[in-house]
Tab-separated table of N, CA and C in Angstrom:
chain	number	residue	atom	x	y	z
Z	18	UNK	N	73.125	52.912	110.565
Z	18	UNK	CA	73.830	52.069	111.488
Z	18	UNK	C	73.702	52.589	112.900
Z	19	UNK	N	73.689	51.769	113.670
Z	19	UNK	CA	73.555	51.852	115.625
Z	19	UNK	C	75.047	52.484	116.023
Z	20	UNK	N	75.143	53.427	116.469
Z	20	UNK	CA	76.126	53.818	117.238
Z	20	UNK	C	76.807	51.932	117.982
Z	21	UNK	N	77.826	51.854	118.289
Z	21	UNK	CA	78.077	50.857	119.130
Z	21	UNK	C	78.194	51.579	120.772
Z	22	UNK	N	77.803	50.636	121.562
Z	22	UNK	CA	77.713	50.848	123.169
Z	22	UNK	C	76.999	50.976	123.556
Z	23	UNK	N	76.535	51.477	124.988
Z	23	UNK	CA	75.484	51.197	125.431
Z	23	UNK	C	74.544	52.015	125.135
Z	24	UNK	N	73.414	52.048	124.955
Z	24	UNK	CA	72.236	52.685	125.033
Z	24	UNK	C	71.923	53.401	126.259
Z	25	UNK	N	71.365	54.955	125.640
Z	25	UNK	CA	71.273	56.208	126.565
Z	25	UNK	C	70.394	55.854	127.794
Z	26	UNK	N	70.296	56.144	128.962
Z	26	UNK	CA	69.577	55.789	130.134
Z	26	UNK	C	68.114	56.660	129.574
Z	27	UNK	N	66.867	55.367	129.631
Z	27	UNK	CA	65.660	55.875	129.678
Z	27	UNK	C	65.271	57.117	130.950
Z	28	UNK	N	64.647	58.357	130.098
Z	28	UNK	CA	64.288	59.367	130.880
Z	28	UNK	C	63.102	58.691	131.370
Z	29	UNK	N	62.851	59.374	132.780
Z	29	UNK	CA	61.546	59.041	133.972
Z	29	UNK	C	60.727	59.730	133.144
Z	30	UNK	N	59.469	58.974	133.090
Z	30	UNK	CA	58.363	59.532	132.200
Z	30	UNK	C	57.810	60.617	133.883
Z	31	UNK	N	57.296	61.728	133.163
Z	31	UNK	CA	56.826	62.934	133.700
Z	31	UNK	C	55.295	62.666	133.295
Z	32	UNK	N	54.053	63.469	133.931
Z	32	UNK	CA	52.770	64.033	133.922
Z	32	UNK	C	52.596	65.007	133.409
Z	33	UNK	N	51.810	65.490	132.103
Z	33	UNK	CA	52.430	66.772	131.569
Z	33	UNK	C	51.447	67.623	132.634
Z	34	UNK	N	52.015	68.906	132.199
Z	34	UNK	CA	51.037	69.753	133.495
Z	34	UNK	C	49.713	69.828	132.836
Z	35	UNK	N	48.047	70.362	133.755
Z	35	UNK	CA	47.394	70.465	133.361
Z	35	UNK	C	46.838	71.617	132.485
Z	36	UNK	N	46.078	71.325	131.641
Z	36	UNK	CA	45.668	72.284	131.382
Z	36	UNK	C	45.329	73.593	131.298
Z	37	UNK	N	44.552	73.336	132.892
Z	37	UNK	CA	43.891	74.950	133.454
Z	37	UNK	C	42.537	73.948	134.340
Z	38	UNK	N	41.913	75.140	134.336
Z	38	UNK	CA	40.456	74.478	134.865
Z	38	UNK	C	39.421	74.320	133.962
Z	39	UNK	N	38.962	73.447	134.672
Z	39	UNK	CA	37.581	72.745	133.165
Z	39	UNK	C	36.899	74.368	133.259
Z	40	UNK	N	36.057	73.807	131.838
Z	40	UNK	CA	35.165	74.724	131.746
Z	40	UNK	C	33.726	74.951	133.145
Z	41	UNK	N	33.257	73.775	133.038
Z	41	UNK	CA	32.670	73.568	134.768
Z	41	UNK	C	33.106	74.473	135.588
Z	42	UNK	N	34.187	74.281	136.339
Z	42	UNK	CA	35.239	74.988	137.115
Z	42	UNK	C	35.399	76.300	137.031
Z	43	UNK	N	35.343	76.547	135.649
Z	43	UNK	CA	35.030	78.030	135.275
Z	43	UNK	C	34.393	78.425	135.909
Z	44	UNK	N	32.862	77.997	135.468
Z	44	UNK	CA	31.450	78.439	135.184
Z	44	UNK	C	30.774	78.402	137.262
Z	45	UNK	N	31.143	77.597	137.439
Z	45	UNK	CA	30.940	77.620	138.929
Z	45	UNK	C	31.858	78.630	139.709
Z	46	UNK	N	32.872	79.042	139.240
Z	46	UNK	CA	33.677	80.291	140.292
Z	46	UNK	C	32.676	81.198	139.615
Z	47	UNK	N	32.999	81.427	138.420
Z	47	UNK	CA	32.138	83.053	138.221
Z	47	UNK	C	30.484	83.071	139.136
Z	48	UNK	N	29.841	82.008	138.765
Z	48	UNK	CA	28.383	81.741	139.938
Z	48	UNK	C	28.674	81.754	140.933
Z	49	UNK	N	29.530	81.879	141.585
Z	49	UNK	CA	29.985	81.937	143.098
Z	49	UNK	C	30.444	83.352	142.960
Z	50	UNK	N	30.843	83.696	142.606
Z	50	UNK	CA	31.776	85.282	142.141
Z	50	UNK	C	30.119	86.377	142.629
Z	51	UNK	N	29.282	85.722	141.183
Z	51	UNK	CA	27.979	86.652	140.985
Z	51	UNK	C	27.263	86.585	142.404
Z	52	UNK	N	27.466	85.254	143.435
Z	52	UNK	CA	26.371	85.232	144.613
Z	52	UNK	C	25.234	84.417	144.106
Z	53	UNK	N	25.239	83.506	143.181
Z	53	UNK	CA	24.549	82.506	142.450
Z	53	UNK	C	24.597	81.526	143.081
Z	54	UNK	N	26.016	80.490	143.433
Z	54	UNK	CA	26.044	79.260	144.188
Z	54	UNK	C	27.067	79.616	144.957
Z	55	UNK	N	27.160	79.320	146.142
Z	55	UNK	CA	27.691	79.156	147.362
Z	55	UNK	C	28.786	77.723	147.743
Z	56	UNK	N	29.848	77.543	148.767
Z	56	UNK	CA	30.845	77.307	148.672
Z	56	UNK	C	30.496	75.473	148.964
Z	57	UNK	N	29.580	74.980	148.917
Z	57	UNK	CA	29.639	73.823	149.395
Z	57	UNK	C	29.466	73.028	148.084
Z	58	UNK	N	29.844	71.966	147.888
Z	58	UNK	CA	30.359	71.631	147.004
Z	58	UNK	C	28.965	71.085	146.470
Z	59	UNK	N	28.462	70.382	147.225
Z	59	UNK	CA	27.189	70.049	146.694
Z	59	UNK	C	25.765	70.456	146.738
Z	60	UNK	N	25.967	71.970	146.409
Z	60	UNK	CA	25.121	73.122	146.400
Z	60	UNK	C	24.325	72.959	145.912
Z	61	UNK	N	22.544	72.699	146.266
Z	61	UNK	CA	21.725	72.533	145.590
Z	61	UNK	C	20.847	73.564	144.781
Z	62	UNK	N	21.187	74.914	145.471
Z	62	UNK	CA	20.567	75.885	144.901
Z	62	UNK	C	21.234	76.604	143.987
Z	63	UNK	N	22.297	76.475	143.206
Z	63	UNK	CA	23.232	77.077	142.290
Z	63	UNK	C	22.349	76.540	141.180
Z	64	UNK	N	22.144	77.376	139.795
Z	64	UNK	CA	22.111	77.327	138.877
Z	64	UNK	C	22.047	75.825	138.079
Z	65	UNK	N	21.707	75.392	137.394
Z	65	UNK	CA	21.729	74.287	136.366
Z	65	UNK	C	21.823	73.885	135.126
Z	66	UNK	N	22.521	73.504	134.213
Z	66	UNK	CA	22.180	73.660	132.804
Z	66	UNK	C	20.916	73.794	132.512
Z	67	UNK	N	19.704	72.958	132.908
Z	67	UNK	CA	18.231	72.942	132.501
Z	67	UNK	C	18.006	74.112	133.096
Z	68	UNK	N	18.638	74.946	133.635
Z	68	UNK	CA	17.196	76.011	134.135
Z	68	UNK	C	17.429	77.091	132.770
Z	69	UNK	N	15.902	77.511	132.788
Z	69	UNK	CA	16.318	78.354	131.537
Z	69	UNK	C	17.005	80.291	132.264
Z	70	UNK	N	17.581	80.585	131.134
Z	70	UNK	CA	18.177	81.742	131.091
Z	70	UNK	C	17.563	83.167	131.879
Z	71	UNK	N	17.836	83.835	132.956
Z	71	UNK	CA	17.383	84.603	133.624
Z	71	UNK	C	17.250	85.664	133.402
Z	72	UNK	N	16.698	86.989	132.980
Z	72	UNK	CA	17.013	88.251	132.267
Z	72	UNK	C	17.565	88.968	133.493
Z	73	UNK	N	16.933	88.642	134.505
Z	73	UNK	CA	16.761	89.488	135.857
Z	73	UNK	C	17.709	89.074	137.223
Z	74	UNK	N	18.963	89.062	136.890
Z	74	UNK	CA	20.181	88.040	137.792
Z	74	UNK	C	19.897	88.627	139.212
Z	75	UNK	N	19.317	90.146	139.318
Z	75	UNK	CA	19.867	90.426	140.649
Z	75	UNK	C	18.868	90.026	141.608
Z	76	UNK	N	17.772	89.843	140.984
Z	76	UNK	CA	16.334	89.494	141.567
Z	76	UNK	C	16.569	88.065	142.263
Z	77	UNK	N	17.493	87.633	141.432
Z	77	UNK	CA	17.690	86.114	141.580
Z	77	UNK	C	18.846	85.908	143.123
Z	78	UNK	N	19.752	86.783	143.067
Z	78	UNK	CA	20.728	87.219	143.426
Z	78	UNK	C	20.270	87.208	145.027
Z	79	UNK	N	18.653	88.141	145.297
Z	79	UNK	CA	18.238	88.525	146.011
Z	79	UNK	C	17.314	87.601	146.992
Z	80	UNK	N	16.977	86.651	146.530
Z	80	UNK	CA	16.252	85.804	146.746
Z	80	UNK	C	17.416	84.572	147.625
Z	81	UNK	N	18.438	84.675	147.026
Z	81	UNK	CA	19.513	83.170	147.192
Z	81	UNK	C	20.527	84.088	148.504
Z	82	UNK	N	19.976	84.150	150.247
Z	82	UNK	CA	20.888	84.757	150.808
Z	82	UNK	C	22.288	83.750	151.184
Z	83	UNK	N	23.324	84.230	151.258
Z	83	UNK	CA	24.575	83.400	151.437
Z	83	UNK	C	24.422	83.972	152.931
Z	84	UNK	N	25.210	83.252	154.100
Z	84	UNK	CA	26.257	83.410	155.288
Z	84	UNK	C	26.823	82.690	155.566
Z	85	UNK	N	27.997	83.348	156.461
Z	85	UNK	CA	29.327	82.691	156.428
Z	85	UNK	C	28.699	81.880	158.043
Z	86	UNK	N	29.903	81.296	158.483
Z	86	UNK	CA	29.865	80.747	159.912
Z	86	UNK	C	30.537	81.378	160.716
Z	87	UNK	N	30.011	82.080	161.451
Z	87	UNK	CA	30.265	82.644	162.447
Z	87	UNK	C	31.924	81.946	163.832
Z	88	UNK	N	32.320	82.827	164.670
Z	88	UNK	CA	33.172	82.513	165.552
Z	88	UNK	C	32.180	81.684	167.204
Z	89	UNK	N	32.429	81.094	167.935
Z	89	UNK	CA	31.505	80.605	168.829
Z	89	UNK	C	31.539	81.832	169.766
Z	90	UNK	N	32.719	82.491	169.596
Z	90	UNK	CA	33.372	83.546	170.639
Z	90	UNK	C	32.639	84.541	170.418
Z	91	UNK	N	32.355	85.722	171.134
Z	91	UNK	CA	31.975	87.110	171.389
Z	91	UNK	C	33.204	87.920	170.909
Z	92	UNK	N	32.986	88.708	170.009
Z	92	UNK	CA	34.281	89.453	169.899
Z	92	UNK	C	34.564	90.492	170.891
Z	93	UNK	N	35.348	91.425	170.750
Z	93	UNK	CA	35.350	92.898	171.682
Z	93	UNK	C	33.861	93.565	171.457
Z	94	UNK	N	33.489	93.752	170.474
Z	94	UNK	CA	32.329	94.799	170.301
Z	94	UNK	C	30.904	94.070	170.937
Z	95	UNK	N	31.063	92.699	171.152
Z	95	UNK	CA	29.808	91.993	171.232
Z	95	UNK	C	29.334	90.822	170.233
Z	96	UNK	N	29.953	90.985	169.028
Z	96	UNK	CA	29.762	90.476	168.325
Z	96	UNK	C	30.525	89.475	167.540
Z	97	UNK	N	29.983	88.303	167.143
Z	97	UNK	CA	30.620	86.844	166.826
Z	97	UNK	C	31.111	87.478	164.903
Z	98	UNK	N	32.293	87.123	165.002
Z	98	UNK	CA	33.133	87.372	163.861
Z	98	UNK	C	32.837	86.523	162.713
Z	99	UNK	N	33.303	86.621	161.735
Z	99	UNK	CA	33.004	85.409	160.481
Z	99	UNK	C	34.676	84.236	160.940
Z	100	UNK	N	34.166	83.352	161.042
Z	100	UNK	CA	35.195	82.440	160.797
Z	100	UNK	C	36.172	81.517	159.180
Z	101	UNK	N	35.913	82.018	158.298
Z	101	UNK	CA	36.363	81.756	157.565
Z	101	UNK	C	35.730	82.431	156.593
Z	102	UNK	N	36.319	82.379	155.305
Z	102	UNK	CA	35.536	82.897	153.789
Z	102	UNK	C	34.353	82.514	153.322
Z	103	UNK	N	34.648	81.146	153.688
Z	103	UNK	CA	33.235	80.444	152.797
Z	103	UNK	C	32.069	80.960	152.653
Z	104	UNK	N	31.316	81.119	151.966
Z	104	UNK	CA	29.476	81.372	152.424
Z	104	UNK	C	28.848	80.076	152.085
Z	105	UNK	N	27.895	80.443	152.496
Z	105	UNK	CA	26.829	79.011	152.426
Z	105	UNK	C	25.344	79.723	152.185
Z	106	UNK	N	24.475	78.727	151.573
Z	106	UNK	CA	23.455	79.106	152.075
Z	106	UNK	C	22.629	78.325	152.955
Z	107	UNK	N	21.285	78.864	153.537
Z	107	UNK	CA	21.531	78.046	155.049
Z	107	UNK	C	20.690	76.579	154.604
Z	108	UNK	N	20.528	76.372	153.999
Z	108	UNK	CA	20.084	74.969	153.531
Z	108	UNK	C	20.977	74.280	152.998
Z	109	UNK	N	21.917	74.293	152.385
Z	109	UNK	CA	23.425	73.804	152.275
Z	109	UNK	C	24.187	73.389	153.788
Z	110	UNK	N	24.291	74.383	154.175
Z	110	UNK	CA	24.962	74.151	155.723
Z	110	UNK	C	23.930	73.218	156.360
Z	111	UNK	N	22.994	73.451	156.418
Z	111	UNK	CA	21.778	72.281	157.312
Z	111	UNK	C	22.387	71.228	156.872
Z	112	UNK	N	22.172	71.232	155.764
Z	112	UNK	CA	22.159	69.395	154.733
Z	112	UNK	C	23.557	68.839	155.388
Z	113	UNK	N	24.968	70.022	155.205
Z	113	UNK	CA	26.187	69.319	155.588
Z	113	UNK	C	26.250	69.192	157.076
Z	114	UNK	N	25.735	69.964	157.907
Z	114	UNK	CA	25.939	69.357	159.190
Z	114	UNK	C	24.900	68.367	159.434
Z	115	UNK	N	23.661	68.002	159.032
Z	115	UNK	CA	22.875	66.666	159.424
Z	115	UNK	C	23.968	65.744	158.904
Z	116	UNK	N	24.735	65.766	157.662
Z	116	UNK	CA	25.499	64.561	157.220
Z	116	UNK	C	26.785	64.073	158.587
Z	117	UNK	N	27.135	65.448	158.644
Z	117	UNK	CA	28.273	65.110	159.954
Z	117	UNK	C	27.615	64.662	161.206
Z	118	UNK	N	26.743	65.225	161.459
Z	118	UNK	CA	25.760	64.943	162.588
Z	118	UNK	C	25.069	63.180	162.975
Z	119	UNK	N	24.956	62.777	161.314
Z	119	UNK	CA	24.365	61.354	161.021
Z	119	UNK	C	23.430	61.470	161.536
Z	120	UNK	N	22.757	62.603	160.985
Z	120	UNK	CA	21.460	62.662	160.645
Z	120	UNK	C	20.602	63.192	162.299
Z	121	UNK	N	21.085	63.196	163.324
Z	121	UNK	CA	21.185	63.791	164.647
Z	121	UNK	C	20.462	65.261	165.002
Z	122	UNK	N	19.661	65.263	165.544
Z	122	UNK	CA	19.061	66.971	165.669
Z	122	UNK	C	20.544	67.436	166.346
Z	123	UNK	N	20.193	69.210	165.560
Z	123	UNK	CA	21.080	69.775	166.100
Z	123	UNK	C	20.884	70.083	167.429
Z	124	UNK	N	22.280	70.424	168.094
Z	124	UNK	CA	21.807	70.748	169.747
Z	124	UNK	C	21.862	72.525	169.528
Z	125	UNK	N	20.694	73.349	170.022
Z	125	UNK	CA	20.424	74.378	170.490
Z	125	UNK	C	21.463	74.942	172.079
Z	126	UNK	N	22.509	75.726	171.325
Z	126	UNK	CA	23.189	76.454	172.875
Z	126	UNK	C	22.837	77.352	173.517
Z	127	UNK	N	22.926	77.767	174.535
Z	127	UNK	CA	22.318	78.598	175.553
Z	127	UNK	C	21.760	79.955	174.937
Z	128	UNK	N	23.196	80.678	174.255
Z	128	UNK	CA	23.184	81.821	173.863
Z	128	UNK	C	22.078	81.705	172.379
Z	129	UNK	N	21.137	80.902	171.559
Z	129	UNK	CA	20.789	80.807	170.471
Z	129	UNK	C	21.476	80.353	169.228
Z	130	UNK	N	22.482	79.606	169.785
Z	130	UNK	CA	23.337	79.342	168.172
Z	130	UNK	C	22.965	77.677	167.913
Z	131	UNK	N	23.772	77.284	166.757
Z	131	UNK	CA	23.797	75.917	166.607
Z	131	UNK	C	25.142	75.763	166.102
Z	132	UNK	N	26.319	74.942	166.889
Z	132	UNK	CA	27.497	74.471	166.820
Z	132	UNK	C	27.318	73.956	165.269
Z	133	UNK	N	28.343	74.259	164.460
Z	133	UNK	CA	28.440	73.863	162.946
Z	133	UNK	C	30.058	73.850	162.592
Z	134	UNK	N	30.238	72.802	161.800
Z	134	UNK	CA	31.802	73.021	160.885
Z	134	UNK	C	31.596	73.510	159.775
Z	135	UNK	N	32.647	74.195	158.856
Z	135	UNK	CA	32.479	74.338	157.440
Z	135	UNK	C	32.820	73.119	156.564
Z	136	UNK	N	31.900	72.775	155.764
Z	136	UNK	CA	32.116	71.637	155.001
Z	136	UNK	C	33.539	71.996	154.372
Z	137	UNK	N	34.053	72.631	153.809
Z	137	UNK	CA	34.956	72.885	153.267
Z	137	UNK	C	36.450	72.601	154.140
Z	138	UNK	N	36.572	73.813	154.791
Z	138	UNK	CA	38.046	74.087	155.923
Z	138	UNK	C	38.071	73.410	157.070
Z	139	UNK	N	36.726	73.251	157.528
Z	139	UNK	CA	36.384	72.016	158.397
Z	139	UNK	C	36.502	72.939	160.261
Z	140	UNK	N	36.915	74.720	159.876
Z	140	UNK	CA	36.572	74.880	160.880
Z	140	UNK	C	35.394	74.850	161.663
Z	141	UNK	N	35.538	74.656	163.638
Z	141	UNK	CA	34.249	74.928	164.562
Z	141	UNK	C	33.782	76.344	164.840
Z	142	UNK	N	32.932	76.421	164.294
Z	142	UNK	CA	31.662	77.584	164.616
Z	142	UNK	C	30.295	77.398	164.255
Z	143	UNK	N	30.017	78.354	164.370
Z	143	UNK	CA	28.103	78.015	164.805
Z	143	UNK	C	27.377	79.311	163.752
Z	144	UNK	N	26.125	79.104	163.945
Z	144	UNK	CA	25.114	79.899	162.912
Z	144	UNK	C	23.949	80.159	164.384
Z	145	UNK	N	23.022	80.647	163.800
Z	145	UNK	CA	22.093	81.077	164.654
Z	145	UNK	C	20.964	80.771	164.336
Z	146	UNK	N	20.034	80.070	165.541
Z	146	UNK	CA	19.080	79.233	165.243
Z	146	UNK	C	18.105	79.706	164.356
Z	147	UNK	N	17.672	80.598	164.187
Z	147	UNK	CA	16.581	81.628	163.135
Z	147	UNK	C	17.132	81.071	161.697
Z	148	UNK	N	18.558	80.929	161.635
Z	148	UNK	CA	19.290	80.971	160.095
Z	148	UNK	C	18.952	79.280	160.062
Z	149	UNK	N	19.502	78.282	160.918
Z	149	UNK	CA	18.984	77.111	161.282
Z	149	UNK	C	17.822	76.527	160.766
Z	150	UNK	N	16.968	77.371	160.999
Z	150	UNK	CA	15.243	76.622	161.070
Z	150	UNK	C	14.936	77.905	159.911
Z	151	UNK	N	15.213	78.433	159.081
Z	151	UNK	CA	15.351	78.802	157.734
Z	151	UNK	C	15.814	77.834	156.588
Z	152	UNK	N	16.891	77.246	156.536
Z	152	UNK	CA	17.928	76.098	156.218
Z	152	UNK	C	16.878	74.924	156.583
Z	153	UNK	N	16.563	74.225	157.254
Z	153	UNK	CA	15.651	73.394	157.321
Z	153	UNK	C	14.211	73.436	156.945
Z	154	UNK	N	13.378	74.519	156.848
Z	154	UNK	CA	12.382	74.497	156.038
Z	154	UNK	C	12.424	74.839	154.472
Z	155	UNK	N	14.298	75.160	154.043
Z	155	UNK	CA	13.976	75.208	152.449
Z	155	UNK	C	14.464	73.731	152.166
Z	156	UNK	N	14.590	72.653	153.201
Z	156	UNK	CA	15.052	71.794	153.034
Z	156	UNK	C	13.906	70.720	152.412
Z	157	UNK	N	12.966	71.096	153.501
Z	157	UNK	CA	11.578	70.170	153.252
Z	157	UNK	C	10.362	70.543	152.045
């Protein structure tokens, strides 16, 4: 039999929490961890399921250089600081600033740099044209 009266107030349905992180998610921090793939999201030189299995990681390691983006500023010592964590590699950073750019040559500044954001944090700083026109010929 039904209790008589009113019926209990429906609880607000909740989202249960997630999981964790995919396995993906995993597998891409630790490759970022090792110096394998770099912080841009659509990293072309990171690793792939099809590639086959490497015996020799550091060789690999050695070959794939990361840098960060630099400050536009001169520090005290002379020298332009890292502006954020991220690394990149410089064909990643090319690819994301032609996208912001819309497709636009970069402009060359006085001192040798090239004005850049981080795809990521979205801070302004710059790289240096040598790293630049490195990034663009692993592009082509």
């Amino acid at each position: 039999m039904r209790p008589s009266g009113p019926a209990p107030p429906k609880r607000a349905w909740v989202l249960p929490t997630a999981p964790g992180p995919t396995l993906r998610q995993r597998i891409e921090r630790r490759e970022r961890e090792a110096g394998l793939r770099c912080d841009d999201v659509s990293c072309g030189l990171g690793p792939s399921d099809e590639d086959p299995l490497s015996e020799d990681v550091a060789d690999t390691i050695k070959k794939v250089h990361q840098l960060t983006i630099r400050s536009k500023d001169m520090g005290e010592n002379g020298l332009r600081t890292s502006l954020c964590e991220h690394k990149f590699h410089s064909s990643c950073l090319v690819s994301a600033a032609r996208v912001a750019l819309r497709d636009a040559d970069a402009v060359v500044n006085d001192d040798g740099s090239v004005d850049v954001s981080c795809p990521v944090c979205r801070h302004e700083g710059c790289m240096m044209h040598g790293e630049w026109d490195d990034g663009v010929k692993a592009l082509e």
